Amino acid sequence: MTLNRDHAATADHEAVAQKVEAFRLAQIAADPRALGALCADELSYSHSNGFLEDKAAFVANATNGKTVFQSITYKDPTITIVGPAAIVRFHWLVEMTTDGKKVANSLHILMNWQKQGHEWKLLSRSATKL
């Protein structure tokens, strides 16, 4: 029984890691279909300035072309699986152009992923300025 739990935990860890990477790539690509598929309908997405978005607002704002990501790095990621939840933390390093201005940003990110059926979905995200 322990082997099965360990195997399940490892499989969940790998599945979440793949979803986190898919999310990073979807952000860079500003892909509304991919971002929408990765997010739970109940998404609560909090920016470092306190701006809060639901799923529809996040996907719309992330793909409207006002911000173009040149690079996004998730530095020192950690993933902790707790039953049907995953706590993901990392240092977010980004180079982007926002409203025509080049910006570099460094944030601490906390993501909570929830296993819904057989799929991991981003349930919440919070950013803190460093």
Coordinates of N, CA, C and O in Angstrom, one line a residue:
M1 N 0.8 -1.2 0.0 CA 0.0 0.0 0.0 C 0.9 1.3 0.0 O 0.6 2.2 -0.7
T2 N 1.9 1.3 0.7 CA 2.8 2.4 0.8 C 3.4 2.7 -0.6 O 3.5 3.9 -1.0
L3 N 3.8 1.7 -1.3 CA 4.3 1.9 -2.7 C 3.3 2.5 -3.6 O 3.6 3.4 -4.3
N4 N 2.0 2.2 -3.5 CA 1.0 2.8 -4.3 C 0.8 4.3 -4.0 O 0.7 5.1 -4.8
R5 N 0.9 4.6 -2.7 CA 0.7 6.0 -2.3 C 1.9 6.8 -2.8 O 1.8 7.9 -3.3
D6 N 3.1 6.2 -2.6 CA 4.3 6.9 -3.1 C 4.3 7.1 -4.6 O 4.6 8.1 -5.1
H7 N 3.8 6.0 -5.3 CA 3.7 6.1 -6.7 C 2.7 7.2 -7.1 O 2.9 8.0 -8.0
A8 N 1.6 7.2 -6.4 CA 0.5 8.2 -6.7 C 1.0 9.6 -6.5 O 0.8 10.5 -7.2
A9 N 1.7 9.8 -5.3 CA 2.3 11.1 -5.0 C 3.3 11.5 -6.1 O 3.3 12.7 -6.5
T10 N 4.2 10.6 -6.5 CA 5.1 10.9 -7.5 C 4.4 11.3 -8.8 O 4.8 12.3 -9.5
A11 N 3.4 10.5 -9.2 CA 2.7 10.8 -10.4 C 2.0 12.2 -10.4 O 2.0 12.9 -11.3
D12 N 1.4 12.5 -9.2 CA 0.7 13.8 -9.0 C 1.8 14.9 -9.1 O 1.5 15.9 -9.7
H13 N 2.9 14.7 -8.4 CA 4.0 15.7 -8.5 C 4.4 16.0 -9.9 O 4.5 17.2 -10.3
E14 N 4.6 15.0 -10.7 CA 5.0 15.1 -12.1 C 3.9 15.8 -12.9 O 4.2 16.6 -13.7
A15 N 2.7 15.4 -12.6 CA 1.6 16.0 -13.4 C 1.4 17.5 -13.1 O 1.2 18.3 -14.0
V16 N 1.6 17.9 -11.8 CA 1.5 19.3 -11.5 C 2.7 20.0 -12.1 O 2.5 21.1 -12.6
A17 N 3.9 19.5 -12.0 CA 5.0 20.1 -12.6 C 4.8 20.4 -14.1 O 5.2 21.4 -14.6
Q18 N 4.2 19.4 -14.8 CA 3.9 19.6 -16.2 C 2.9 20.7 -16.4 O 3.0 21.5 -17.4
K19 N 1.9 20.8 -15.6 CA 0.8 21.8 -15.7 C 1.4 23.2 -15.4 O 1.1 24.2 -16.1
V20 N 2.3 23.3 -14.4 CA 3.0 24.6 -14.1 C 3.8 25.0 -15.3 O 3.8 26.2 -15.7
E21 N 4.5 24.1 -15.9 CA 5.3 24.5 -17.1 C 4.4 24.8 -18.3 O 4.7 25.8 -19.0
A22 N 3.3 24.1 -18.5 CA 2.4 24.5 -19.5 C 1.8 25.8 -19.3 O 1.6 26.6 -20.3
F23 N 1.5 26.2 -18.0 CA 1.0 27.5 -17.7 C 2.0 28.6 -18.1 O 1.7 29.6 -18.7
R24 N 3.3 28.4 -17.7 CA 4.4 29.3 -18.1 C 4.4 29.6 -19.6 O 4.5 30.7 -20.0
L25 N 4.4 28.5 -20.3 CA 4.5 28.6 -21.8 C 3.2 29.3 -22.4 O 3.3 30.1 -23.3
A26 N 2.1 29.0 -21.8 CA 0.8 29.6 -22.2 C 0.8 31.1 -22.0 O 0.3 31.9 -22.7
Q27 N 1.4 31.5 -20.8 CA 1.6 32.9 -20.5 C 2.5 33.6 -21.6 O 2.1 34.7 -22.1
I28 N 3.6 33.0 -21.9 CA 4.5 33.6 -22.9 C 3.8 33.7 -24.2 O 3.9 34.7 -24.9
A29 N 3.1 32.7 -24.6 CA 2.4 32.7 -25.9 C 1.1 33.5 -25.9 O 0.6 33.7 -27.0
A30 N 0.7 33.9 -24.7 CA -0.6 34.6 -24.6 C -1.7 33.8 -25.3 O -2.5 34.4 -26.0
D31 N -1.8 32.6 -24.9 CA -2.7 31.6 -25.6 C -4.0 31.5 -24.7 O -4.0 30.8 -23.7
P32 N -5.1 32.1 -25.1 CA -6.3 32.1 -24.3 C -6.9 30.7 -24.1 O -7.4 30.3 -23.0
R33 N -6.8 29.8 -25.1 CA -7.3 28.5 -25.1 C -6.5 27.6 -24.0 O -7.1 27.0 -23.2
A34 N -5.2 27.7 -24.1 CA -4.4 27.0 -23.2 C -4.5 27.5 -21.8 O -4.7 26.7 -20.8
L35 N -4.5 28.8 -21.6 CA -4.7 29.3 -20.2 C -6.1 28.9 -19.6 O -6.2 28.5 -18.5
G36 N -7.1 29.1 -20.4 CA -8.4 28.7 -20.0 C -8.5 27.2 -19.6 O -9.2 26.9 -18.6
A37 N -7.9 26.4 -20.3 CA -7.9 24.9 -20.0 C -7.2 24.6 -18.8 O -7.5 23.6 -18.1
L38 N -6.2 25.4 -18.4 CA -5.3 25.1 -17.2 C -6.0 25.7 -15.9 O -5.6 25.2 -14.8
C39 N -6.9 26.6 -16.1 CA -7.5 27.2 -14.9 C -8.8 26.7 -14.5 O -9.7 26.4 -15.4
A40 N -9.1 26.6 -13.2 CA -10.4 26.2 -12.7 C -11.4 27.3 -13.0 O -11.0 28.5 -13.0
D41 N -12.6 26.9 -13.1 CA -13.7 27.9 -13.3 C -13.7 28.9 -12.1 O -14.1 30.0 -12.3
E42 N -13.3 28.4 -10.9 CA -13.4 29.2 -9.7 C -12.1 30.0 -9.5 O -11.9 30.5 -8.4
L43 N -11.3 30.1 -10.4 CA -10.0 30.8 -10.3 C -10.0 32.1 -9.6 O -10.9 33.0 -9.9
S44 N -9.1 32.3 -8.6 CA -8.9 33.6 -8.0 C -7.4 34.0 -8.2 O -6.5 33.3 -7.7
Y45 N -7.2 35.0 -9.1 CA -5.8 35.3 -9.5 C -5.5 36.7 -9.0 O -6.1 37.7 -9.4
S46 N -4.5 36.7 -8.1 CA -4.2 38.0 -7.4 C -2.8 38.5 -7.8 O -1.8 37.7 -7.8
H47 N -2.7 39.7 -8.2 CA -1.5 40.3 -8.7 C -0.8 41.0 -7.5 O -1.4 41.2 -6.5
S48 N 0.5 41.3 -7.7 CA 1.3 41.9 -6.6 C 0.8 43.3 -6.2 O 1.1 43.7 -5.1
N49 N 0.1 43.9 -7.0 CA -0.5 45.2 -6.7 C -1.9 45.1 -6.0 O -2.5 46.1 -5.7
G50 N -2.3 43.9 -5.7 CA -3.6 43.7 -5.1 C -4.8 43.5 -6.1 O -5.9 43.2 -5.6
F51 N -4.5 43.7 -7.4 CA -5.6 43.6 -8.4 C -6.0 42.1 -8.4 O -5.1 41.2 -8.5
L52 N -7.3 41.8 -8.3 CA -7.8 40.5 -8.3 C -8.7 40.2 -9.5 O -9.4 41.1 -10.0
E53 N -8.5 39.0 -10.1 CA -9.2 38.7 -11.3 C -9.8 37.3 -11.1 O -9.3 36.4 -10.5
D54 N -11.0 37.1 -11.8 CA -11.6 35.8 -11.9 C -11.0 35.2 -13.2 O -10.2 35.8 -13.9
K55 N -11.5 34.0 -13.5 CA -10.9 33.3 -14.7 C -11.1 34.1 -16.0 O -10.2 34.3 -16.7
A56 N -12.3 34.5 -16.2 CA -12.6 35.2 -17.4 C -11.7 36.5 -17.6 O -11.2 36.8 -18.6
A57 N -11.6 37.3 -16.5 CA -10.8 38.5 -16.5 C -9.3 38.2 -16.7 O -8.6 38.8 -17.5
F58 N -8.9 37.2 -16.0 CA -7.4 36.8 -16.1 C -7.1 36.4 -17.5 O -6.2 36.9 -18.1
V59 N -7.9 35.5 -18.1 CA -7.6 35.0 -19.5 C -7.7 36.2 -20.5 O -6.8 36.4 -21.3
A60 N -8.7 37.1 -20.3 CA -8.8 38.2 -21.2 C -7.7 39.2 -21.1 O -7.1 39.6 -22.1
N61 N -7.3 39.5 -19.9 CA -6.2 40.5 -19.7 C -4.8 39.9 -20.0 O -4.0 40.6 -20.5
A62 N -4.7 38.6 -19.8 CA -3.4 38.0 -20.1 C -3.1 37.8 -21.6 O -2.0 37.5 -22.0
T63 N -4.2 37.9 -22.4 CA -4.1 37.7 -23.8 C -4.5 38.8 -24.7 O -4.6 38.7 -25.9
N64 N -4.7 40.0 -24.1 CA -5.1 41.2 -24.9 C -4.0 41.9 -25.6 O -4.3 42.9 -26.3
G65 N -2.8 41.5 -25.5 CA -1.7 42.1 -26.2 C -1.1 43.3 -25.5 O -0.1 43.8 -26.0
K66 N -1.6 43.8 -24.4 CA -1.0 45.0 -23.7 C 0.3 44.6 -23.1 O 1.2 45.5 -22.9
T67 N 0.5 43.3 -22.7 CA 1.7 42.9 -22.1 C 2.2 41.7 -23.0 O 1.5 40.8 -23.3
V68 N 3.5 41.9 -23.4 CA 4.2 40.9 -24.2 C 5.4 40.4 -23.4 O 6.2 41.2 -23.0
F69 N 5.4 39.1 -23.1 CA 6.5 38.5 -22.3 C 7.6 38.1 -23.3 O 7.4 37.4 -24.2
Q70 N 8.8 38.6 -23.0 CA 10.0 38.1 -23.7 C 10.5 36.9 -23.0 O 11.0 36.0 -23.7
S71 N 10.5 36.8 -21.7 CA 10.9 35.6 -21.0 C 10.2 35.6 -19.6 O 9.9 36.6 -19.0
I72 N 9.9 34.4 -19.2 CA 9.4 34.1 -17.8 C 10.2 32.9 -17.3 O 10.3 31.9 -17.9
T73 N 10.8 33.1 -16.1 CA 11.5 32.1 -15.5 C 10.9 31.8 -14.1 O 10.6 32.7 -13.4
Y74 N 10.7 30.5 -13.8 CA 10.2 30.1 -12.5 C 11.4 29.5 -11.8 O 11.8 28.4 -12.0
K75 N 12.0 30.3 -10.9 CA 13.3 30.0 -10.3 C 13.0 29.3 -8.9 O 12.1 29.7 -8.2
D76 N 13.7 28.2 -8.6 CA 13.6 27.5 -7.4 C 12.1 27.0 -7.1 O 11.6 27.3 -6.0
P77 N 11.5 26.4 -8.0 CA 10.1 25.9 -7.7 C 10.0 24.8 -6.7 O 10.9 24.0 -6.6
T78 N 9.0 24.8 -5.9 CA 8.7 23.7 -5.0 C 7.2 23.3 -5.2 O 6.4 24.2 -5.4
I79 N 7.0 22.1 -5.1 CA 5.6 21.5 -5.2 C 5.4 20.6 -4.1 O 6.1 19.7 -3.8
T80 N 4.3 20.9 -3.3 CA 3.9 20.0 -2.2 C 2.5 19.5 -2.5 O 1.6 20.3 -2.7
I81 N 2.3 18.2 -2.6 CA 1.0 17.6 -2.8 C 0.4 17.3 -1.5 O 1.0 16.7 -0.6
V82 N -0.9 17.8 -1.3 CA -1.7 17.5 -0.1 C -3.0 17.0 -0.5 O -3.9 17.8 -0.9
G83 N -3.2 15.7 -0.6 CA -4.4 15.1 -1.1 C -4.7 15.6 -2.5 O -3.8 15.5 -3.4
P84 N -5.9 16.2 -2.7 CA -6.2 16.7 -4.1 C -5.8 18.1 -4.3 O -6.3 18.8 -5.2
A85 N -4.8 18.6 -3.5 CA -4.3 20.0 -3.7 C -2.8 19.9 -3.9 O -2.1 19.0 -3.4
A86 N -2.3 20.9 -4.6 CA -0.9 21.1 -4.7 C -0.5 22.6 -4.4 O -1.2 23.5 -5.0
I87 N 0.5 22.7 -3.6 CA 1.0 24.1 -3.3 C 2.2 24.3 -4.0 O 3.2 23.5 -3.9
V88 N 2.3 25.3 -4.9 CA 3.4 25.5 -5.7 C 4.0 26.9 -5.4 O 3.2 27.9 -5.4
R89 N 5.3 27.0 -5.2 CA 5.9 28.3 -4.9 C 7.1 28.4 -5.8 O 7.8 27.4 -6.0
F90 N 7.4 29.6 -6.2 CA 8.6 29.9 -7.0 C 8.9 31.4 -7.0 O 8.1 32.2 -6.7
H91 N 10.1 31.7 -7.4 CA 10.6 33.1 -7.7 C 10.3 33.4 -9.2 O 10.9 32.7 -10.0
W92 N 9.5 34.3 -9.5 CA 9.0 34.7 -10.8 C 9.9 35.8 -11.3 O 9.9 36.9 -10.8
L93 N 10.7 35.5 -12.4 CA 11.6 36.5 -13.0 C 11.1 36.7 -14.4 O 10.9 35.7 -15.2
V94 N 10.8 37.9 -14.8 CA 10.2 38.2 -16.1 C 10.8 39.4 -16.8 O 11.2 40.4 -16.1
E95 N 10.9 39.3 -18.1 CA 11.2 40.5 -18.9 C 10.0 40.6 -19.8 O 9.6 39.6 -20.5
M96 N 9.4 41.8 -19.8 CA 8.2 42.0 -20.6 C 8.1 43.4 -21.1 O 8.8 44.3 -20.7
T97 N 7.2 43.6 -22.1 CA 6.9 44.9 -22.5 C 5.4 45.2 -22.2 O 4.5 44.4 -22.5
T98 N 5.2 46.2 -21.4 CA 3.8 46.6 -21.0 C 3.5 48.0 -21.5 O 4.2 48.9 -21.2
D99 N 2.4 48.1 -22.3 CA 2.1 49.4 -22.9 C 3.3 50.1 -23.6 O 3.5 51.3 -23.4
G100 N 4.1 49.3 -24.3 CA 5.2 49.8 -25.0 C 6.5 50.0 -24.2 O 7.5 50.5 -24.7
K101 N 6.4 49.8 -22.9 CA 7.6 50.0 -22.0 C 8.2 48.7 -21.6 O 7.5 47.8 -21.1
K102 N 9.5 48.6 -21.7 CA 10.2 47.4 -21.2 C 10.3 47.4 -19.7 O 10.6 48.4 -19.1
V103 N 10.0 46.2 -19.1 CA 9.9 46.1 -17.7 C 10.5 44.7 -17.3 O 10.3 43.7 -18.0
A104 N 11.3 44.7 -16.2 CA 11.8 43.5 -15.6 C 11.1 43.4 -14.3 O 10.9 44.4 -13.6
N105 N 10.7 42.2 -13.9 CA 9.9 42.1 -12.6 C 10.4 40.8 -11.9 O 10.8 39.8 -12.5
S106 N 10.4 40.9 -10.6 CA 10.8 39.8 -9.7 C 9.8 39.7 -8.6 O 9.6 40.6 -7.8
L107 N 9.1 38.6 -8.6 CA 8.0 38.3 -7.6 C 8.1 37.0 -7.0 O 8.7 36.1 -7.5
H108 N 7.5 36.8 -5.8 CA 7.3 35.5 -5.2 C 5.9 35.1 -5.5 O 5.0 35.8 -5.3
I109 N 5.7 33.9 -6.1 CA 4.4 33.4 -6.5 C 4.0 32.2 -5.7 O 4.8 31.3 -5.4
L110 N 2.8 32.2 -5.3 CA 2.1 31.0 -4.7 C 1.0 30.6 -5.5 O 0.1 31.4 -5.8
M111 N 1.0 29.4 -6.0 CA -0.1 28.8 -6.8 C -0.7 27.7 -6.0 O 0.0 26.9 -5.4
N112 N -2.0 27.6 -6.1 CA -2.7 26.4 -5.5 C -3.4 25.7 -6.7 O -4.2 26.3 -7.4
W113 N -3.1 24.5 -6.9 CA -3.7 23.6 -7.9 C -4.6 22.6 -7.3 O -4.3 22.1 -6.2
Q114 N -5.7 22.3 -7.9 CA -6.7 21.4 -7.4 C -6.9 20.3 -8.4 O -7.1 20.6 -9.6
K115 N -6.9 19.0 -7.9 CA -7.2 17.9 -8.8 C -8.7 17.8 -9.0 O -9.5 17.6 -8.0
Q116 N -9.2 18.1 -10.2 CA -10.6 18.1 -10.5 C -10.8 16.9 -11.5 O -10.4 17.0 -12.6
G117 N -11.4 15.8 -11.0 CA -11.5 14.6 -11.7 C -10.1 14.1 -11.9 O -9.4 13.8 -10.9
H118 N -9.6 13.9 -13.1 CA -8.2 13.4 -13.4 C -7.3 14.6 -13.8 O -6.1 14.3 -14.1
E119 N -7.8 15.8 -13.8 CA -7.0 16.9 -14.2 C -6.6 17.9 -13.1 O -7.4 18.2 -12.2
W120 N -5.4 18.4 -13.1 CA -5.0 19.5 -12.2 C -5.3 20.8 -12.8 O -5.0 21.1 -13.9
K121 N -6.0 21.7 -12.0 CA -6.4 23.0 -12.5 C -5.9 24.0 -11.5 O -5.9 23.8 -10.3
L122 N -5.5 25.2 -12.0 CA -5.0 26.3 -11.2 C -6.3 26.9 -10.5 O -7.2 27.4 -11.2
L123 N -6.3 26.8 -9.2 CA -7.4 27.3 -8.4 C -7.2 28.7 -7.9 O -8.1 29.6 -7.9
S124 N -5.9 29.0 -7.5 CA -5.6 30.4 -7.1 C -4.1 30.6 -7.3 O -3.3 29.7 -7.3
R125 N -3.9 31.9 -7.4 CA -2.5 32.4 -7.6 C -2.4 33.7 -6.8 O -3.3 34.6 -6.9
S126 N -1.3 33.9 -6.1 CA -1.0 35.1 -5.4 C 0.4 35.5 -5.7 O 1.3 34.7 -5.7
A127 N 0.7 36.8 -5.8 CA 2.0 37.3 -6.1 C 2.4 38.4 -5.0 O 1.6 39.2 -4.6
T128 N 3.7 38.3 -4.6 CA 4.2 39.2 -3.6 C 5.4 39.9 -4.2 O 6.3 39.2 -4.7
K129 N 5.5 41.2 -4.1 CA 6.7 41.9 -4.5 C 7.9 41.5 -3.6 O 7.8 41.4 -2.4
L130 N 9.1 41.4 -4.2 CA 10.3 41.1 -3.5 C 11.1 42.4 -3.3 O 11.0 43.3 -4.1

